[in-house]
Short mmCIF file of C-alpha atoms and ligand atoms in Angstrom, two decimals:
data_model
loop_
_atom_site.label_atom_id
_atom_site.label_comp_id
_atom_site.label_asym_id
_atom_site.label_seq_id
_atom_site.Cartn_x
_atom_site.Cartn_y
_atom_site.Cartn_z
CA MET C 1 80.88 6.07 -92.92
CA LYS C 2 80.41 5.93 -96.67
CA ASN C 3 79.17 2.38 -96.46
CA GLN C 4 76.87 3.25 -93.63
CA SER C 5 75.18 6.00 -95.64
CA ARG C 6 74.82 3.53 -98.56
CA ILE C 7 73.10 1.11 -96.24
CA TRP C 8 70.78 3.87 -95.02
CA ALA C 9 69.99 4.91 -98.57
CA PHE C 10 69.28 1.27 -99.45
CA LEU C 11 67.00 0.87 -96.45
CA ALA C 12 65.17 4.10 -97.24
CA LEU C 13 64.65 3.04 -100.85
CA THR C 14 63.47 -0.43 -99.79
CA ALA C 15 60.96 1.21 -97.45
CA LEU C 16 59.82 3.50 -100.25
CA PHE C 17 59.36 0.67 -102.75
CA SER C 18 57.55 -1.53 -100.27
CA GLN C 19 55.28 1.42 -99.48
CA MET C 20 54.61 1.81 -103.21
CA ALA C 21 53.98 -1.87 -103.69
CA CYS C 22 51.94 -2.46 -100.53
CA GLY C 23 50.36 0.95 -100.33
CA PRO C 24 49.48 2.88 -97.22
CA THR C 25 48.57 0.83 -94.17
CA ASN C 26 48.10 3.38 -91.39
CA LEU C 27 44.78 5.18 -91.72
CA SER C 28 45.58 7.54 -88.86
CA LYS C 29 48.64 8.86 -90.78
CA GLU C 30 46.55 10.06 -93.71
CA ASN C 31 46.27 13.76 -94.45
CA ILE C 32 42.54 14.38 -94.58
CA ILE C 33 41.27 17.97 -94.45
CA PRO C 34 39.01 18.65 -92.64
CA LYS C 35 40.36 16.26 -90.01
CA PRO C 36 37.79 13.54 -89.28
CA VAL C 37 36.19 13.29 -85.85
CA SER C 38 37.41 9.73 -85.30
CA THR C 39 39.77 7.39 -87.11
CA THR C 40 40.46 3.79 -86.12
CA PRO C 41 43.24 2.19 -88.17
CA THR C 42 43.46 -1.57 -88.72
CA GLY C 43 46.91 -1.76 -90.34
CA ASP C 44 46.19 -3.19 -93.79
CA SER C 45 45.26 -1.83 -97.19
CA PHE C 46 42.53 -2.12 -99.83
CA GLY C 47 43.48 -2.01 -103.50
CA MET C 48 41.25 -0.90 -106.36
CA THR C 49 41.64 -2.93 -109.55
CA ASP C 50 40.04 -3.00 -112.97
CA GLN C 51 37.51 -5.40 -111.41
CA THR C 52 36.41 -2.79 -108.85
CA ASN C 53 32.97 -1.21 -109.21
CA ILE C 54 30.84 1.16 -107.17
CA TYR C 55 27.69 -0.46 -105.79
CA ILE C 56 24.74 1.53 -104.49
CA GLN C 57 22.06 0.09 -102.26
CA GLY C 58 18.60 0.61 -103.73
CA GLU C 59 17.34 2.11 -106.99
CA SER C 60 17.80 5.78 -106.27
CA ALA C 61 18.60 8.48 -108.82
CA GLU C 62 20.36 10.48 -106.11
CA LEU C 63 22.62 7.60 -105.04
CA GLN C 64 23.28 6.82 -108.69
CA GLN C 65 24.42 10.41 -109.16
CA ILE C 66 26.68 10.31 -106.09
CA GLY C 67 28.22 7.03 -107.25
CA GLN C 68 28.73 8.46 -110.72
CA PHE C 69 30.39 11.55 -109.23
CA LEU C 70 32.97 9.27 -107.59
CA ALA C 71 33.43 7.20 -110.75
CA ASP C 72 33.90 10.36 -112.83
CA LYS C 73 36.55 11.62 -110.43
CA LEU C 74 38.50 8.33 -110.30
CA ASN C 75 38.25 6.98 -113.83
CA PRO C 76 40.31 9.53 -115.81
CA SER C 77 43.45 9.16 -113.66
CA THR C 78 43.17 5.49 -112.64
CA GLY C 79 41.86 4.16 -115.95
CA LEU C 80 40.09 1.46 -113.91
CA GLY C 81 36.72 2.01 -115.60
CA LEU C 82 34.65 1.90 -112.41
CA ASP C 83 30.94 1.42 -113.11
CA VAL C 84 28.03 2.31 -110.84
CA LYS C 85 25.70 -0.64 -110.20
CA VAL C 86 22.74 -1.33 -107.97
CA ILE C 87 23.49 -4.04 -105.45
CA THR C 88 21.12 -6.98 -105.43
CA ASP C 89 23.00 -9.35 -103.14
CA THR C 90 25.88 -9.12 -100.69
CA PRO C 91 28.72 -7.43 -102.56
CA THR C 92 31.61 -9.50 -103.84
CA PRO C 93 35.07 -8.59 -102.52
CA GLY C 94 37.04 -5.81 -104.18
CA ASN C 95 34.23 -3.27 -104.52
CA ILE C 96 33.05 0.06 -103.11
CA LEU C 97 29.59 0.11 -101.50
CA LEU C 98 27.52 3.26 -100.88
CA ALA C 99 24.46 2.80 -98.67
CA LEU C 100 21.97 4.89 -96.71
CA SER C 101 21.18 3.70 -93.18
CA GLU C 102 18.89 6.06 -91.30
CA ASN C 103 19.73 4.83 -87.83
CA ASP C 104 22.90 6.56 -86.73
CA PRO C 105 21.84 9.78 -84.93
CA GLU C 106 25.42 10.79 -84.10
CA LEU C 107 26.16 11.21 -87.82
CA GLY C 108 23.31 13.70 -88.29
CA GLU C 109 22.42 15.18 -91.66
CA GLU C 110 25.92 15.38 -93.11
CA GLY C 111 28.04 12.78 -91.33
CA TYR C 112 29.25 9.46 -92.69
CA GLU C 113 30.95 6.26 -91.64
CA LEU C 114 33.67 4.85 -93.86
CA THR C 115 34.76 1.28 -93.23
CA ILE C 116 37.71 0.01 -95.22
CA THR C 117 38.81 -3.61 -95.01
CA ASN C 118 41.26 -5.39 -97.27
CA GLU C 119 38.18 -6.71 -99.09
CA MET C 120 36.01 -3.64 -99.56
CA ILE C 121 35.18 0.00 -98.95
CA LYS C 122 31.81 0.59 -97.31
CA LEU C 123 30.44 4.10 -96.98
CA THR C 124 27.22 4.67 -95.04
CA ALA C 125 25.30 7.79 -94.00
CA ASN C 126 21.85 8.83 -92.88
CA LYS C 127 21.48 11.21 -95.81
CA PRO C 128 22.89 11.54 -99.34
CA ALA C 129 24.88 14.64 -98.25
CA GLY C 130 26.80 12.42 -95.83
CA LEU C 131 27.68 9.96 -98.60
CA PHE C 132 28.84 12.85 -100.75
CA HIS C 133 31.12 14.14 -97.98
CA GLY C 134 32.42 10.60 -97.40
CA ILE C 135 33.37 10.40 -101.07
CA GLN C 136 35.62 13.43 -100.61
CA THR C 137 37.39 11.48 -97.85
CA ILE C 138 37.88 8.50 -100.18
CA ARG C 139 39.42 10.85 -102.79
CA GLN C 140 41.80 12.25 -100.19
CA LEU C 141 42.85 8.75 -99.05
CA LEU C 142 44.06 7.95 -102.55
CA PRO C 143 47.38 9.31 -103.88
CA ALA C 144 47.27 12.99 -104.93
CA ARG C 145 47.71 12.03 -108.59
CA VAL C 146 44.21 10.53 -108.53
CA GLU C 147 42.99 14.13 -108.98
CA SER C 148 44.73 14.43 -112.34
CA THR C 149 42.51 14.46 -115.43
CA SER C 150 45.11 12.45 -117.39
CA ALA C 151 46.11 8.79 -116.97
CA GLU C 152 48.40 8.13 -113.98
CA ARG C 153 50.20 5.06 -112.71
CA GLY C 154 48.82 3.02 -109.81
CA PRO C 155 48.69 1.24 -107.50
CA TRP C 156 45.44 2.68 -106.11
CA LYS C 157 45.50 1.61 -102.48
CA ILE C 158 43.83 2.87 -99.34
CA ALA C 159 44.74 2.16 -95.70
CA THR C 160 42.17 0.11 -93.80
CA GLY C 161 40.15 1.07 -90.74
CA THR C 162 37.06 3.05 -89.83
CA ILE C 163 36.34 6.77 -89.99
CA ARG C 164 33.30 8.25 -88.29
CA ASP C 165 32.87 11.87 -89.16
CA TYR C 166 30.38 14.73 -88.90
CA PRO C 167 30.57 18.54 -88.80
CA VAL C 168 30.60 20.94 -85.86
CA TYR C 169 28.71 23.64 -87.79
CA ALA C 170 25.83 23.21 -90.24
CA TYR C 171 26.90 26.25 -92.30
CA ARG C 172 30.38 26.09 -93.83
CA GLY C 173 30.58 28.68 -96.53
CA ALA C 174 32.55 30.89 -98.83
CA MET C 175 31.55 34.17 -100.41
CA LEU C 176 32.59 35.24 -103.89
CA ASP C 177 32.25 38.89 -104.94
CA VAL C 178 31.23 38.71 -108.59
CA ALA C 179 30.19 42.38 -108.57
CA ARG C 180 33.52 44.23 -108.38
CA HIS C 181 34.91 41.86 -110.99
CA PHE C 182 32.69 39.48 -112.85
CA PHE C 183 33.47 35.74 -112.76
CA GLU C 184 32.26 33.44 -115.55
CA VAL C 185 29.83 30.56 -114.92
CA ASP C 186 32.61 28.00 -115.40
CA GLU C 187 34.79 29.75 -112.85
CA VAL C 188 31.97 29.71 -110.31
CA LYS C 189 31.42 26.00 -111.00
CA ALA C 190 35.12 25.28 -110.53
CA TYR C 191 35.00 27.05 -107.17
CA ILE C 192 31.93 25.01 -106.16
CA ASP C 193 33.90 21.82 -106.91
CA GLN C 194 36.74 23.06 -104.74
CA LEU C 195 34.40 23.90 -101.86
CA ALA C 196 32.80 20.46 -102.08
CA TYR C 197 36.24 18.80 -101.95
CA TYR C 198 36.72 20.34 -98.49
CA LYS C 199 33.15 19.50 -97.36
CA MET C 200 31.99 23.11 -97.46
CA ASN C 201 28.31 23.50 -98.21
CA VAL C 202 27.46 27.13 -99.00
CA LEU C 203 28.50 29.51 -101.77
CA HIS C 204 27.31 33.06 -101.12
CA LEU C 205 27.35 35.11 -104.33
CA HIS C 206 27.67 38.88 -103.87
CA LEU C 207 25.59 39.73 -106.96
CA ALA C 208 25.21 43.50 -106.82
CA ASP C 209 27.41 46.38 -105.73
CA ASP C 210 28.43 49.86 -106.85
CA GLN C 211 30.52 48.50 -109.72
CA GLY C 212 28.07 46.08 -111.28
CA TRP C 213 24.70 44.29 -111.22
CA ARG C 214 25.25 40.62 -112.07
CA ILE C 215 21.87 38.85 -112.11
CA GLU C 216 19.17 39.26 -114.73
CA ILE C 217 15.95 40.73 -113.30
CA LYS C 218 13.32 40.48 -116.02
CA SER C 219 11.08 43.26 -114.66
CA TRP C 220 14.03 45.70 -114.39
CA PRO C 221 16.13 44.83 -117.46
CA ARG C 222 18.46 47.85 -117.42
CA LEU C 223 20.06 46.54 -114.21
CA THR C 224 22.12 44.15 -116.32
CA GLU C 225 21.78 45.73 -119.78
CA TYR C 226 23.41 48.89 -118.44
CA GLY C 227 24.39 48.30 -114.79
CA GLY C 228 26.16 45.01 -115.54
CA LYS C 229 28.37 46.33 -118.30
CA THR C 230 31.44 47.36 -116.34
CA GLU C 231 33.54 46.46 -113.29
CA VAL C 232 36.49 47.71 -111.22
CA GLY C 233 39.09 49.18 -113.56
CA GLY C 234 36.53 49.65 -116.35
CA GLY C 235 36.46 46.15 -117.86
CA VAL C 236 33.45 44.74 -119.70
CA GLY C 237 31.79 43.26 -116.60
CA GLY C 238 29.05 40.74 -117.31
CA PHE C 239 26.03 39.13 -115.69
CA TYR C 240 24.26 35.79 -115.26
CA THR C 241 20.99 35.26 -117.07
CA GLN C 242 18.40 33.61 -114.84
CA ALA C 243 18.97 30.41 -116.83
CA GLU C 244 22.72 30.59 -116.12
CA TYR C 245 22.10 31.29 -112.44
CA SER C 246 19.74 28.28 -112.29
CA ASP C 247 22.44 26.18 -113.93
CA ILE C 248 24.89 27.25 -111.20
CA VAL C 249 22.30 26.47 -108.52
CA LYS C 250 21.72 22.98 -109.96
CA TYR C 251 25.44 22.30 -110.29
CA ALA C 252 25.86 23.33 -106.65
CA GLN C 253 22.90 21.19 -105.50
CA GLN C 254 24.48 18.12 -107.09
CA ARG C 255 27.50 18.83 -104.89
CA TYR C 256 25.43 19.52 -101.75
CA VAL C 257 26.33 23.20 -101.87
CA THR C 258 23.60 25.81 -101.29
CA ILE C 259 23.76 29.05 -103.25
CA ILE C 260 22.92 32.17 -101.24
CA PRO C 261 22.39 35.24 -103.42
CA GLU C 262 23.14 38.70 -102.08
CA ILE C 263 21.66 41.99 -103.26
CA ASP C 264 23.48 44.57 -101.18
CA MET C 265 21.32 47.56 -100.05
CA PRO C 266 20.60 50.36 -99.29
CA GLY C 267 24.30 51.27 -99.87
CA HIS C 268 26.59 49.60 -102.41
CA THR C 269 23.89 50.30 -105.02
CA ASN C 270 25.51 52.59 -107.60
CA ALA C 271 24.99 50.11 -110.46
CA ALA C 272 21.22 50.05 -109.78
CA LEU C 273 21.09 53.82 -109.25
CA ALA C 274 22.93 54.37 -112.55
CA SER C 275 20.44 52.11 -114.33
CA TYR C 276 17.21 53.66 -113.00
CA PRO C 277 17.00 57.38 -112.11
CA GLU C 278 13.79 56.93 -110.09
CA LEU C 279 15.71 54.93 -107.44
CA ASN C 280 17.82 58.01 -106.60
CA ILE C 281 16.91 60.63 -103.97
CA SER C 282 17.64 63.29 -106.61
CA GLY C 283 15.72 61.46 -109.34
CA LYS C 284 18.89 61.58 -111.43
CA SER C 285 21.24 58.72 -112.22
CA PRO C 286 24.95 58.85 -111.41
CA GLU C 287 27.58 57.55 -113.82
CA LEU C 288 28.62 53.91 -113.70
CA TYR C 289 31.42 53.43 -111.15
CA THR C 290 34.70 51.55 -111.64
CA GLY C 291 36.67 52.56 -108.54
CA ILE C 292 36.98 50.81 -105.16
CA GLU C 293 35.69 53.38 -102.68
CA VAL C 294 32.70 52.44 -100.50
CA GLY C 295 29.88 54.20 -98.72
CA PHE C 296 28.81 56.85 -101.27
CA SER C 297 25.59 55.36 -102.68
CA THR C 298 22.11 54.85 -101.26
CA LEU C 299 18.71 53.85 -102.54
CA ALA C 300 16.00 56.46 -101.92
CA THR C 301 14.58 54.91 -98.74
CA HIS C 302 11.59 57.33 -98.66
CA LYS C 303 10.29 56.49 -102.12
CA GLU C 304 7.63 53.80 -102.66
CA VAL C 305 9.17 52.87 -106.01
CA THR C 306 12.25 51.67 -104.11
CA TYR C 307 10.17 49.03 -102.33
CA LYS C 308 8.41 48.03 -105.56
CA PHE C 309 11.89 47.58 -107.04
CA ILE C 310 13.12 45.50 -104.10
CA ASP C 311 9.95 43.41 -104.09
CA ASP C 312 10.38 42.62 -107.80
CA VAL C 313 14.07 41.78 -107.40
CA ILE C 314 13.54 39.53 -104.36
CA ARG C 315 10.50 37.84 -105.92
CA GLU C 316 12.40 36.95 -109.09
CA LEU C 317 15.48 35.88 -107.14
CA ALA C 318 13.52 33.82 -104.60
CA ALA C 319 11.78 31.98 -107.45
CA ILE C 320 15.11 30.65 -108.77
CA THR C 321 16.80 30.14 -105.39
CA PRO C 322 15.89 26.87 -103.65
CA GLY C 323 18.14 27.63 -100.66
CA PRO C 324 16.54 29.12 -97.53
CA TYR C 325 18.29 32.52 -97.46
CA ILE C 326 18.37 35.79 -99.38
CA HIS C 327 21.24 38.04 -98.28
CA ILE C 328 20.27 41.74 -98.16
CA GLY C 329 23.75 43.18 -97.49
CA GLY C 330 23.14 46.22 -95.29
CA ASP C 331 26.85 47.00 -94.75
CA GLU C 332 28.64 50.32 -94.96
CA SER C 333 25.50 52.36 -95.69
CA HIS C 334 27.37 55.56 -94.84
CA SER C 335 25.13 57.70 -97.06
CA THR C 336 21.92 56.53 -95.38
CA SER C 337 21.07 58.09 -92.01
CA ILE C 338 20.42 55.62 -89.19
CA GLU C 339 16.87 57.04 -88.99
CA ASP C 340 16.34 55.96 -92.61
CA TYR C 341 18.37 52.76 -92.37
CA ILE C 342 16.36 51.15 -89.57
CA PRO C 343 12.86 51.31 -91.16
CA PHE C 344 14.39 50.40 -94.54
CA VAL C 345 15.99 47.17 -93.28
CA ASN C 346 12.88 46.31 -91.29
CA ARG C 347 10.74 46.62 -94.42
CA VAL C 348 13.19 44.69 -96.59
CA GLN C 349 13.19 41.84 -94.07
CA ASP C 350 9.39 41.66 -94.46
CA ILE C 351 9.75 41.56 -98.25
CA VAL C 352 12.19 38.64 -98.08
CA ILE C 353 9.94 36.76 -95.67
CA SER C 354 6.88 37.42 -97.87
CA HIS C 355 8.67 35.53 -100.64
CA GLY C 356 9.24 32.53 -98.40
CA LYS C 357 12.89 33.14 -97.56
CA LYS C 358 14.95 33.89 -94.47
CA VAL C 359 17.16 36.97 -94.19
CA LEU C 360 20.92 37.10 -93.96
CA GLY C 361 22.68 40.45 -93.62
CA TRP C 362 26.03 41.95 -92.61
CA ASP C 363 26.38 42.79 -88.93
CA GLU C 364 25.02 46.35 -89.25
CA ILE C 365 21.50 44.92 -89.71
CA ALA C 366 21.50 44.04 -86.00
CA LEU C 367 20.91 47.78 -85.40
CA THR C 368 17.34 47.19 -86.63
CA THR C 369 14.57 44.98 -85.25
CA LEU C 370 15.47 41.53 -86.44
CA LYS C 371 12.73 39.20 -87.61
CA PRO C 372 12.63 35.61 -86.37
CA ASN C 373 15.23 33.46 -88.24
CA THR C 374 17.24 36.44 -89.52
CA VAL C 375 20.97 35.66 -89.40
CA VAL C 376 23.63 38.29 -88.73
CA GLN C 377 26.94 37.92 -90.54
CA TYR C 378 29.69 39.22 -88.26
CA TRP C 379 32.42 40.86 -90.33
CA ALA C 380 33.46 44.10 -88.61
CA LYS C 381 31.84 45.06 -85.33
CA ALA C 382 31.45 42.53 -82.54
CA GLU C 383 29.07 44.94 -80.77
CA ASN C 384 26.68 44.64 -83.73
CA ALA C 385 26.83 40.86 -83.73
CA ILE C 386 26.23 40.86 -79.97
CA LYS C 387 23.13 43.03 -80.53
CA GLY C 388 21.98 40.29 -82.91
CA VAL C 389 22.54 37.60 -80.27
CA GLU C 390 20.63 39.72 -77.73
CA GLN C 391 17.70 39.71 -80.16
CA GLY C 392 17.90 35.92 -80.40
CA ALA C 393 19.49 35.85 -83.86
CA LYS C 394 22.12 33.36 -84.95
CA VAL C 395 25.50 34.65 -86.08
CA LEU C 396 27.49 33.67 -89.15
CA MET C 397 31.18 34.15 -88.35
CA SER C 398 33.18 36.02 -91.03
CA PRO C 399 35.44 38.31 -89.00
CA ALA C 400 37.46 40.27 -91.56
CA LYS C 401 40.63 40.08 -89.42
CA ASN C 402 40.50 36.27 -89.47
CA ALA C 403 38.36 35.09 -92.36
CA TYR C 404 38.58 37.52 -95.28
CA LEU C 405 40.26 35.71 -98.15
CA ASP C 406 41.05 38.97 -99.90
CA MET C 407 43.39 40.05 -97.10
CA GLN C 408 47.04 39.74 -98.14
CA TYR C 409 49.24 37.09 -96.54
CA ASP C 410 51.94 39.69 -95.88
CA SER C 411 53.28 42.89 -97.44
CA THR C 412 54.74 40.95 -100.39
CA SER C 413 51.42 39.38 -101.53
CA THR C 414 50.70 39.81 -105.23
CA TYR C 415 46.95 40.28 -104.86
CA GLY C 416 44.66 41.41 -102.10
CA LEU C 417 44.30 44.32 -99.68
CA HIS C 418 45.20 44.71 -96.01
CA TRP C 419 42.72 47.16 -94.50
CA ALA C 420 41.63 44.58 -91.90
CA ALA C 421 44.85 42.60 -91.42
CA TYR C 422 47.57 40.56 -93.02
CA ILE C 423 46.38 36.96 -92.71
CA GLU C 424 49.09 34.31 -93.04
CA VAL C 425 48.00 30.67 -93.23
CA ASP C 426 48.57 30.09 -89.50
CA LYS C 427 46.50 33.13 -88.53
CA ALA C 428 43.69 32.05 -90.88
CA TYR C 429 43.61 28.65 -89.12
CA ASN C 430 44.35 29.55 -85.52
CA TRP C 431 41.05 30.83 -84.18
CA ASP C 432 37.88 29.38 -82.82
CA PRO C 433 34.52 30.89 -83.79
CA ALA C 434 33.10 29.79 -80.43
CA THR C 435 35.63 31.74 -78.31
CA LEU C 436 36.62 34.70 -80.53
CA VAL C 437 33.99 37.01 -79.00
CA PRO C 438 33.13 35.97 -75.42
CA GLU C 439 29.50 37.07 -75.74
CA ILE C 440 28.99 34.96 -78.89
CA LYS C 441 28.78 31.33 -77.79
CA LYS C 442 28.86 28.18 -79.85
CA GLU C 443 25.09 27.77 -79.58
CA ASN C 444 24.64 31.28 -81.08
CA ILE C 445 26.71 30.43 -84.14
CA ILE C 446 25.27 28.96 -87.33
CA GLY C 447 28.72 28.52 -88.87
CA ILE C 448 31.62 30.18 -90.63
CA GLU C 449 32.05 31.86 -94.00
CA ALA C 450 35.28 32.90 -95.69
CA ALA C 451 34.63 35.96 -97.86
CA LEU C 452 36.55 36.87 -101.01
CA TRP C 453 36.11 40.46 -102.26
CA SER C 454 37.34 41.05 -105.77
CA GLU C 455 38.82 44.56 -105.95
CA THR C 456 42.23 43.15 -106.98
CA ILE C 457 41.33 39.92 -108.78
CA SER C 458 39.50 39.36 -112.05
CA LYS C 459 39.81 35.66 -112.82
CA LEU C 460 39.78 32.35 -111.01
CA GLU C 461 43.54 31.82 -111.19
CA GLU C 462 44.06 35.11 -109.33
CA ALA C 463 41.30 34.27 -106.87
CA GLU C 464 42.98 30.92 -106.15
CA TYR C 465 46.18 32.67 -105.07
CA LEU C 466 44.16 34.24 -102.25
CA ILE C 467 41.92 31.23 -101.61
CA TYR C 468 44.77 28.70 -101.33
CA PRO C 469 46.17 27.57 -99.06
CA ARG C 470 43.80 29.27 -96.59
CA LEU C 471 40.47 27.74 -97.65
CA PRO C 472 41.16 24.20 -96.34
CA GLY C 473 41.80 25.76 -92.92
CA TYR C 474 38.43 27.53 -92.92
CA ALA C 475 36.82 24.27 -93.98
CA GLU C 476 38.44 22.54 -91.00
CA ILE C 477 37.35 25.28 -88.58
CA GLY C 478 33.77 24.70 -89.75
CA TRP C 479 33.88 20.91 -89.65
CA THR C 480 36.34 19.64 -87.04
CA PRO C 481 35.90 20.05 -83.27
CA ALA C 482 38.21 22.77 -81.92
CA SER C 483 39.70 20.24 -79.48
CA LEU C 484 41.12 18.24 -82.44
CA ARG C 485 42.64 21.21 -84.23
CA LYS C 486 46.31 22.12 -83.69
CA TRP C 487 48.27 24.30 -86.15
CA ASP C 488 51.51 22.29 -85.77
CA GLU C 489 49.76 19.08 -86.76
CA TYR C 490 47.51 20.73 -89.36
CA LYS C 491 50.39 22.33 -91.25
CA GLY C 492 51.85 18.87 -91.92
CA ARG C 493 48.56 17.71 -93.44
CA LEU C 494 48.23 20.93 -95.41
CA ALA C 495 51.73 20.43 -96.84
CA ARG C 496 50.60 17.16 -98.42
CA HIS C 497 47.71 18.99 -100.09
CA GLY C 498 50.19 21.01 -102.18
CA GLU C 499 50.45 18.02 -104.53
CA ARG C 500 46.65 17.88 -104.68
CA PHE C 501 46.42 21.58 -105.59
CA LYS C 502 48.92 20.87 -108.39
CA ALA C 503 47.04 17.80 -109.62
CA MET C 504 43.85 19.90 -109.68
CA ASN C 505 45.61 22.80 -111.45
CA ILE C 506 44.94 25.13 -108.54
CA ASN C 507 47.17 28.19 -108.29
CA PHE C 508 48.22 28.52 -104.63
CA TYR C 509 50.42 30.81 -102.59
CA PRO C 510 53.32 28.62 -101.36
CA SER C 511 53.46 30.03 -97.84
CA LYS C 512 56.86 29.64 -96.19
CA LEU C 513 55.13 28.49 -93.02
CA VAL C 514 54.36 25.15 -94.68
CA LYS C 515 56.93 22.54 -95.80
CA TRP C 516 55.47 21.77 -99.23
CA ASP C 517 56.54 18.55 -100.94
CA LYS C 518 59.27 19.32 -103.49
CA LYS C 519 57.71 17.43 -106.39
C1 LIG J 1 31.99 44.14 -96.01
O1 LIG J 1 33.16 43.70 -96.03
N1 LIG J 1 31.74 45.38 -96.38
C2 LIG J 1 30.88 43.32 -95.56
#
C-alpha cells in the first residue's frame, strides 16, 4: 500500500513537471471568463520567448496602442521585452500578430478570432475593439502569475487551437456610485482596467446624489465647491474637475469602455439644493446631507431656473462625454408628485436630446412619454420596464435582486446592504436577462449592468470585496450565450481566477461555494 501511494505520488509529480515543462496543450480546458462562443483545440502549445514580438498589420496608431497595451501587461512579469512592430512581410515564427480583417460578419463590432499554432498567435477582428477583447483572452490563457507587476518565472506557454468569440449583448456595464462616497481618479481607472479584463464595455458613473455633487460644472461652481465637500458619514467628499473627468473618459476609451455620466433628478438632489437656494420649492437651501435615507429631496419642477440649471449641467457634461448617453436618474422621486414628475422627465429628455445625446434613466422614467432611443434601466419594478417596452424602448437589465453588487452575499458579509436580497455568487450568475421577465424579450434588451451603490464602502479595496467574485459572472451573462452557461462548470473556471485576483492585488470575498486554489 505504502509503495503504491509512492508510485502514485511519483506519477502525479511527473505529470505536474511535464505540464510545467511542456505547458498547457488543451485549449478547451482553459478557464476563460467570459466563456468563449467556440473553442477548437489542436493539442499542442505555443511558447513565448525573449525573441517574441507583437506585430501589427498596417501603420495605425490605434493598433499600435492595442499592441502596446498587451506588451505593457506581459513585459513586467515575463521579462521577455516584447516590442510592438509593424509587419512588412509574412511574420517569422514565434511571434504574436494582430490584424484587422473587415470580412467576418459573424464577429460583429466586438468579436475576434484567435488562432494559436505551435509557431504563432494570430488575432484578427473586424474592429479594434475586437482585438482588444481578444487580448484579454490571451492574458487569461497565460498562467495567472503573468498578471503580477513583478518578475515571475516562466515558461510562458499557451495551448493551441482556435477561438471564435463575440458578445450576446452590446452593452455590458457596471455602475459605480461616486456620490455617496467619493472614489479617486486612480480608483476609477483601476476599476476600468478590471472591467476591460472581463470584456465589459461601459462604466456608468453616478455623479450626483443627496450626499454629494462630484463633477465640476463651470456655470454653477457651488455644486462642487460646497455640494461636493462631504459624503455619507461626513467625510471630506471630493469631485472631479472637468479635466479629470476627461482624463477618465480617455483612459476608458483606450480600453474600449464608454463612460456614461448620471445626474440623478428630480429626487436624489440634496447636494444641488444645498448649494443653490433658487433650485428649492421654498427658495431656501437645506443642510448638506450625510445619511443614507432616500426620497426626501426634489428640484422645484415648476421653476424655470430649474430647467436653465439642467440645461447648463447637461450642456457642459455632453461636451466632455463622447459616449452616446446621459443618464438622468429619475428613481425614487418620492417627494415629487407624479403630476410634476411626468412633465419634468419629458422636458429633461428634450434637453438631453438637444445636446446631441440619448437618454438613459431608471425604470420609473417609463411612467412618462419616452422619446425615441431612450433606454429604461430596470432595477426595481418589472411593470415599469414593461411600460418602457410597450413604448418601444430598449431595456438595460439591472434587477436589484440579481445584479446589485452592493447586496451582501449573506448575513455575515462585511460590507453591503440587503434591502433587495442576499446575492451569493451562484445567485448572481444563475439568471438569464432574456427570460427573467416574460414580457421583456431578448430583442428588447440592450444589455446588462451591475450596479454598486456606496453607502457602506469608501475605497476601492472595500468595493472589490463586493465586486469580486461576482463581477466575472455578470460579464459572462452579458457576453456568453445562455445555452453555454452552467453554474457547475462556471464555478470551476471562477475558482482558477482566484489566483488572478491575487496576482492583480484584488481584494475578493472567498465564497465557500467556490473551491479556490490553495496557493
Ligand atoms: C436605485 O437603486 N435607486 C436605482
